[in-house]
Amino acid sequence: MSVEVEVDENDLAEMVEQVWEAYLDPEGVSPLMQTYDENQPSEVHSSVSITGSWSGHVVYASSRAAAKRAAAAFLAMELEEVSEEDISDTLGELANIVGGNVKAMLPAGAQLSLPQVVLAPESSARYPNTERISGVYGLWEGEPVSISMWQSSTDTKEEGA
Amino acid sequence: MKILIADDSRVMRQIVVRTLRQAGFGDHDLVEAADGQEAFDKTTAEKPDLVISDWNMPGMTGIEVLRQLRAAGNNVKFGFVTSECTPEMKTAAEASGSAFFIVKPFTAERFDEVFAPILG
């Protein structure tokens, strides 16, 4: 029997707002503006997998420009100083932050993996036997950013069958 | 005063540094540690006045660092900044002598609330 997931779009949106206020927009001048566009493009993404009381992935995806701005904010650097490694480290930390917050909303017994970072669009990701169950999609200073939850399928069908 | 920041994430250490500055504690001497063993070694060697530690770190976890410091007779002011807060974690932290427990995402206001009494 699978656990009915209780984290919906509103829960994610509230968490995302807190993350932005705390880390990316402490002065409240450039929040993430929700667009509800589930098909908006991305150029980089990071994810953590969750196992135990719920099984699936939490994915953070954005444009490269948004990731660069996040890195500059996190690391207190100028935009032009941000390196590829800075972008990668920041994406990993963002997945860790949002994944940790999602885990806290799940029933007790969930385990969080280390983040995976891919400097490629989210559409290139391969999460076998999962379906998207929840997500926040928006623009940050005009750049696309999204956080989504992908639940692992509980059916026992053979992969590729 | 000297503050040691222990977190295996370079990004998170910088976020803590930035938030300390925003909260008005930027003039203190800041030292970083990238894992638990380094946190223990640097706390012993450099004798900071305050340790701000993550919970989950490779090798030695934050709670293990705290327990080993206490076992060695080190009474440094030590507390946690972590992404989740279960009753079990809080109980273990308090039993080991933790001074505070801050949950991510944190704000400069929260840092000021917790650290002003410690740092003055």
Coordinates of C-alpha atoms in Angstrom, one line a residue:
Chain A
M1 CA 0.0 0.0 0.0
S2 CA 1.5 3.3 -1.0
V3 CA 1.4 6.3 1.2
E4 CA -0.8 9.1 -0.1
V5 CA 1.5 12.1 -0.7
E6 CA 0.3 15.2 1.2
V7 CA 2.7 17.8 -0.4
D8 CA 0.7 19.8 -2.9
E9 CA 1.4 22.9 -5.0
N10 CA 0.5 25.2 -2.2
D11 CA 2.9 23.5 0.2
L12 CA 5.7 23.7 -2.4
A13 CA 4.9 27.4 -3.2
E14 CA 5.0 28.4 0.5
M15 CA 8.3 26.6 1.0
V16 CA 9.8 28.2 -2.2
E17 CA 8.7 31.6 -0.9
Q18 CA 10.5 31.0 2.4
V19 CA 13.6 29.9 0.5
W20 CA 13.6 33.0 -1.7
E21 CA 13.0 35.3 1.3
A22 CA 15.8 33.7 3.3
Y23 CA 18.5 33.2 0.6
L24 CA 17.8 34.7 -2.8
D25 CA 15.7 37.7 -2.2
P26 CA 16.2 38.9 1.4
E27 CA 15.3 42.5 0.6
G28 CA 12.0 41.4 -1.0
V29 CA 12.6 43.1 -4.4
S30 CA 12.7 40.2 -6.8
P31 CA 10.6 37.2 -5.7
L32 CA 9.9 34.1 -7.9
M33 CA 6.7 35.0 -9.8
Q34 CA 4.6 31.9 -10.5
T35 CA 3.7 31.3 -14.1
Y36 CA 2.2 27.8 -13.7
D37 CA 3.9 26.9 -17.0
E38 CA 4.8 23.2 -16.5
N39 CA 6.6 23.2 -19.9
Q40 CA 8.9 26.1 -19.5
P41 CA 12.4 25.4 -20.7
S42 CA 15.4 24.9 -18.5
E43 CA 19.1 24.7 -19.1
V44 CA 20.5 23.2 -15.9
H45 CA 19.0 21.1 -13.1
S46 CA 19.7 19.3 -9.9
S47 CA 17.8 16.7 -7.9
V48 CA 17.7 14.6 -4.8
S49 CA 16.0 11.3 -4.5
I50 CA 13.9 10.4 -1.5
T51 CA 13.3 6.8 -0.3
G52 CA 11.5 5.3 2.7
S53 CA 8.1 6.8 3.6
W54 CA 7.8 8.2 0.1
S55 CA 9.8 7.3 -3.0
G56 CA 10.7 9.7 -5.8
H57 CA 12.7 12.8 -6.7
V58 CA 12.7 16.5 -6.0
V59 CA 14.0 18.4 -9.0
Y60 CA 15.2 22.0 -9.2
A61 CA 15.5 23.4 -12.7
S62 CA 16.3 26.8 -14.2
S63 CA 17.9 28.7 -16.9
R64 CA 21.7 29.1 -16.8
A65 CA 21.3 32.8 -16.1
A66 CA 19.0 32.2 -13.1
A67 CA 21.5 29.6 -11.7
K68 CA 24.3 32.1 -12.2
R69 CA 22.4 34.8 -10.3
A70 CA 21.6 32.3 -7.5
A71 CA 25.3 31.5 -7.2
A72 CA 26.2 35.2 -7.0
A73 CA 23.7 35.7 -4.3
F74 CA 24.7 32.6 -2.3
L75 CA 28.5 33.2 -2.6
A76 CA 28.4 37.0 -2.3
M77 CA 30.1 37.4 -5.7
E78 CA 29.7 39.6 -8.7
L79 CA 27.9 37.9 -11.6
E80 CA 31.0 38.1 -13.8
E81 CA 33.1 36.3 -11.2
V82 CA 30.8 33.2 -11.1
S83 CA 32.5 30.1 -12.4
E84 CA 31.1 26.8 -13.7
E85 CA 32.0 25.2 -10.3
D86 CA 30.1 27.9 -8.5
I87 CA 27.0 27.2 -10.6
S88 CA 27.3 23.5 -10.0
D89 CA 27.8 23.8 -6.2
T90 CA 24.9 26.2 -6.0
L91 CA 22.5 23.9 -7.9
G92 CA 23.5 21.1 -5.6
E93 CA 22.8 23.1 -2.5
L94 CA 19.4 24.3 -3.9
A95 CA 18.4 20.7 -4.5
N96 CA 19.5 19.9 -1.0
I97 CA 17.6 22.8 0.5
V98 CA 14.3 22.2 -1.3
G99 CA 14.6 18.4 -0.9
G100 CA 15.2 18.8 2.8
N101 CA 12.1 21.0 3.1
V102 CA 10.0 18.5 1.2
K103 CA 11.3 15.7 3.3
A104 CA 10.2 17.6 6.4
M105 CA 6.7 17.7 5.0
L106 CA 6.6 13.9 4.3
P107 CA 5.7 11.2 6.8
A108 CA 8.5 10.2 9.2
G109 CA 11.0 7.7 7.8
A110 CA 12.0 9.5 4.6
Q111 CA 15.7 9.4 3.6
L112 CA 17.4 12.0 1.4
S113 CA 20.1 11.3 -1.1
L114 CA 23.1 13.5 -2.0
P115 CA 22.2 15.9 -4.8
Q116 CA 22.9 15.2 -8.4
V117 CA 23.8 18.2 -10.6
V118 CA 23.5 18.2 -14.4
L119 CA 24.3 21.3 -16.5
A120 CA 21.7 20.3 -19.1
P121 CA 17.9 20.8 -19.4
E122 CA 15.5 19.0 -17.1
S123 CA 13.9 17.4 -20.1
S124 CA 17.1 15.4 -20.5
A125 CA 16.7 13.8 -17.0
R126 CA 15.8 10.1 -16.8
Y127 CA 13.7 9.1 -13.8
P128 CA 12.5 5.7 -14.7
N129 CA 8.9 4.8 -13.6
T130 CA 8.1 8.1 -12.1
E131 CA 5.3 10.7 -12.7
R132 CA 5.3 14.3 -11.8
I133 CA 2.8 14.9 -9.0
S134 CA 3.5 18.5 -7.9
G135 CA 5.5 21.5 -9.0
V136 CA 6.1 25.2 -8.7
Y137 CA 6.9 27.0 -12.0
G138 CA 7.9 30.6 -12.3
L139 CA 10.1 33.4 -13.4
W140 CA 12.8 35.1 -11.3
E141 CA 13.9 38.4 -12.8
G142 CA 12.5 37.1 -16.1
E143 CA 14.3 33.8 -16.0
P144 CA 12.6 30.4 -15.6
V145 CA 12.9 28.5 -12.3
S146 CA 11.0 25.4 -11.2
I147 CA 10.8 22.9 -8.4
S148 CA 8.9 19.7 -9.0
M149 CA 8.2 16.4 -7.3
W150 CA 8.3 13.1 -9.2
Q151 CA 6.8 10.1 -7.5
S152 CA 8.1 6.6 -8.2
S153 CA 5.6 4.2 -9.7
T154 CA 4.5 1.5 -7.4
D155 CA 3.5 -0.9 -10.2
T156 CA 5.8 -3.9 -10.7
K157 CA 5.8 -3.8 -14.5
E158 CA 9.2 -4.6 -16.0
E159 CA 11.0 -1.5 -17.2
G160 CA 10.7 -1.2 -21.0
A161 CA 8.2 -4.1 -21.2
Chain B
M1 CA 35.4 36.9 19.0
K2 CA 36.1 33.9 16.8
I3 CA 33.3 31.9 15.1
L4 CA 33.8 28.5 13.5
I5 CA 31.4 27.5 10.7
A6 CA 31.2 23.7 10.0
D7 CA 29.3 22.5 6.9
D8 CA 30.4 20.2 4.1
S9 CA 28.8 22.5 1.6
R10 CA 30.9 25.4 0.5
V11 CA 27.8 27.2 -0.6
M12 CA 26.1 26.8 2.7
R13 CA 29.1 28.0 4.6
Q14 CA 29.0 31.2 2.5
I15 CA 25.3 31.6 3.2
V16 CA 26.0 31.4 6.9
V17 CA 28.8 33.9 6.6
R18 CA 26.6 36.3 4.6
T19 CA 23.7 35.9 7.1
L20 CA 26.1 36.6 10.0
R21 CA 27.1 39.8 8.3
Q22 CA 23.5 40.8 7.6
A23 CA 22.7 40.2 11.2
G24 CA 25.5 42.5 12.3
F25 CA 28.2 40.0 13.3
G26 CA 30.5 40.5 10.3
D27 CA 33.3 42.0 12.4
H28 CA 34.0 38.7 14.2
D29 CA 36.8 36.4 13.1
L30 CA 35.3 33.7 10.9
V31 CA 36.9 30.2 10.4
E32 CA 35.5 27.5 8.2
A33 CA 35.5 23.6 8.4
A34 CA 34.4 21.4 5.5
D35 CA 33.7 18.2 7.6
G36 CA 33.3 17.0 11.1
Q37 CA 36.9 15.9 11.7
E38 CA 38.1 19.3 10.5
A39 CA 35.6 21.0 12.8
F40 CA 36.8 19.0 15.8
D41 CA 40.5 19.6 15.0
K42 CA 40.0 23.4 14.3
T43 CA 37.8 23.8 17.4
T44 CA 40.5 22.2 19.5
A45 CA 43.4 24.1 17.9
E46 CA 41.9 27.6 17.4
K47 CA 39.6 27.7 20.4
P48 CA 36.7 29.6 18.8
D49 CA 34.1 31.3 21.1
L50 CA 31.2 29.8 19.0
V51 CA 30.7 26.9 16.7
I52 CA 27.9 26.9 14.2
S53 CA 27.6 23.3 12.8
D54 CA 25.6 21.4 10.3
W55 CA 24.2 18.1 11.4
N56 CA 24.9 15.8 8.5
M57 CA 28.5 15.8 7.4
P58 CA 30.7 13.1 5.9
G59 CA 32.8 11.0 8.3
M60 CA 32.0 12.7 11.6
T61 CA 28.5 14.1 12.0
G62 CA 27.9 17.4 13.9
I63 CA 26.5 15.7 17.0
E64 CA 29.5 13.4 17.1
V65 CA 31.8 16.5 17.0
L66 CA 29.9 18.0 19.9
R67 CA 30.0 14.9 22.0
Q68 CA 33.7 14.4 21.4
L69 CA 34.4 18.1 22.3
R70 CA 32.4 17.7 25.6
A71 CA 34.2 14.4 26.3
A72 CA 37.5 16.2 25.9
G73 CA 36.4 18.8 28.4
N74 CA 35.8 21.5 25.8
N75 CA 32.9 23.7 26.8
V76 CA 32.8 25.9 23.6
K77 CA 29.4 27.4 22.8
F78 CA 28.1 25.0 20.1
G79 CA 24.9 24.8 18.1
F80 CA 23.3 23.5 15.0
V81 CA 22.1 24.9 11.7
T82 CA 20.3 22.1 9.8
S83 CA 17.7 21.4 7.2
E84 CA 15.4 19.3 9.4
C85 CA 14.5 19.2 13.0
T86 CA 13.0 16.0 14.5
P87 CA 12.3 15.7 18.2
E88 CA 15.0 13.0 18.4
M89 CA 17.6 15.4 16.9
K90 CA 16.7 18.2 19.3
T91 CA 16.7 15.9 22.3
A92 CA 20.2 14.5 21.3
A93 CA 21.5 18.0 20.7
E94 CA 20.3 19.4 24.1
A95 CA 21.5 16.3 25.9
S96 CA 25.0 16.8 24.4
G97 CA 25.1 20.5 25.4
S98 CA 24.0 22.3 22.3
A99 CA 23.2 26.0 22.8
F100 CA 20.9 26.4 19.9
F101 CA 19.1 24.7 17.0
I102 CA 18.4 26.8 13.9
V103 CA 16.4 25.2 11.0
K104 CA 17.0 26.2 7.3
P105 CA 15.9 28.3 5.7
F106 CA 17.1 30.8 8.2
T107 CA 17.0 34.6 8.2
A108 CA 19.3 37.4 9.5
E109 CA 16.6 38.1 12.1
R110 CA 16.8 34.6 13.4
F111 CA 20.6 34.8 13.6
D112 CA 20.3 38.0 15.5
E113 CA 17.8 36.5 17.9
V114 CA 20.0 33.5 18.6
F115 CA 23.5 35.1 18.5
A116 CA 23.1 38.5 20.0
P117 CA 23.0 37.1 23.6
I118 CA 26.1 35.0 22.8
L119 CA 28.2 37.5 20.8
G120 CA 27.0 40.7 22.4

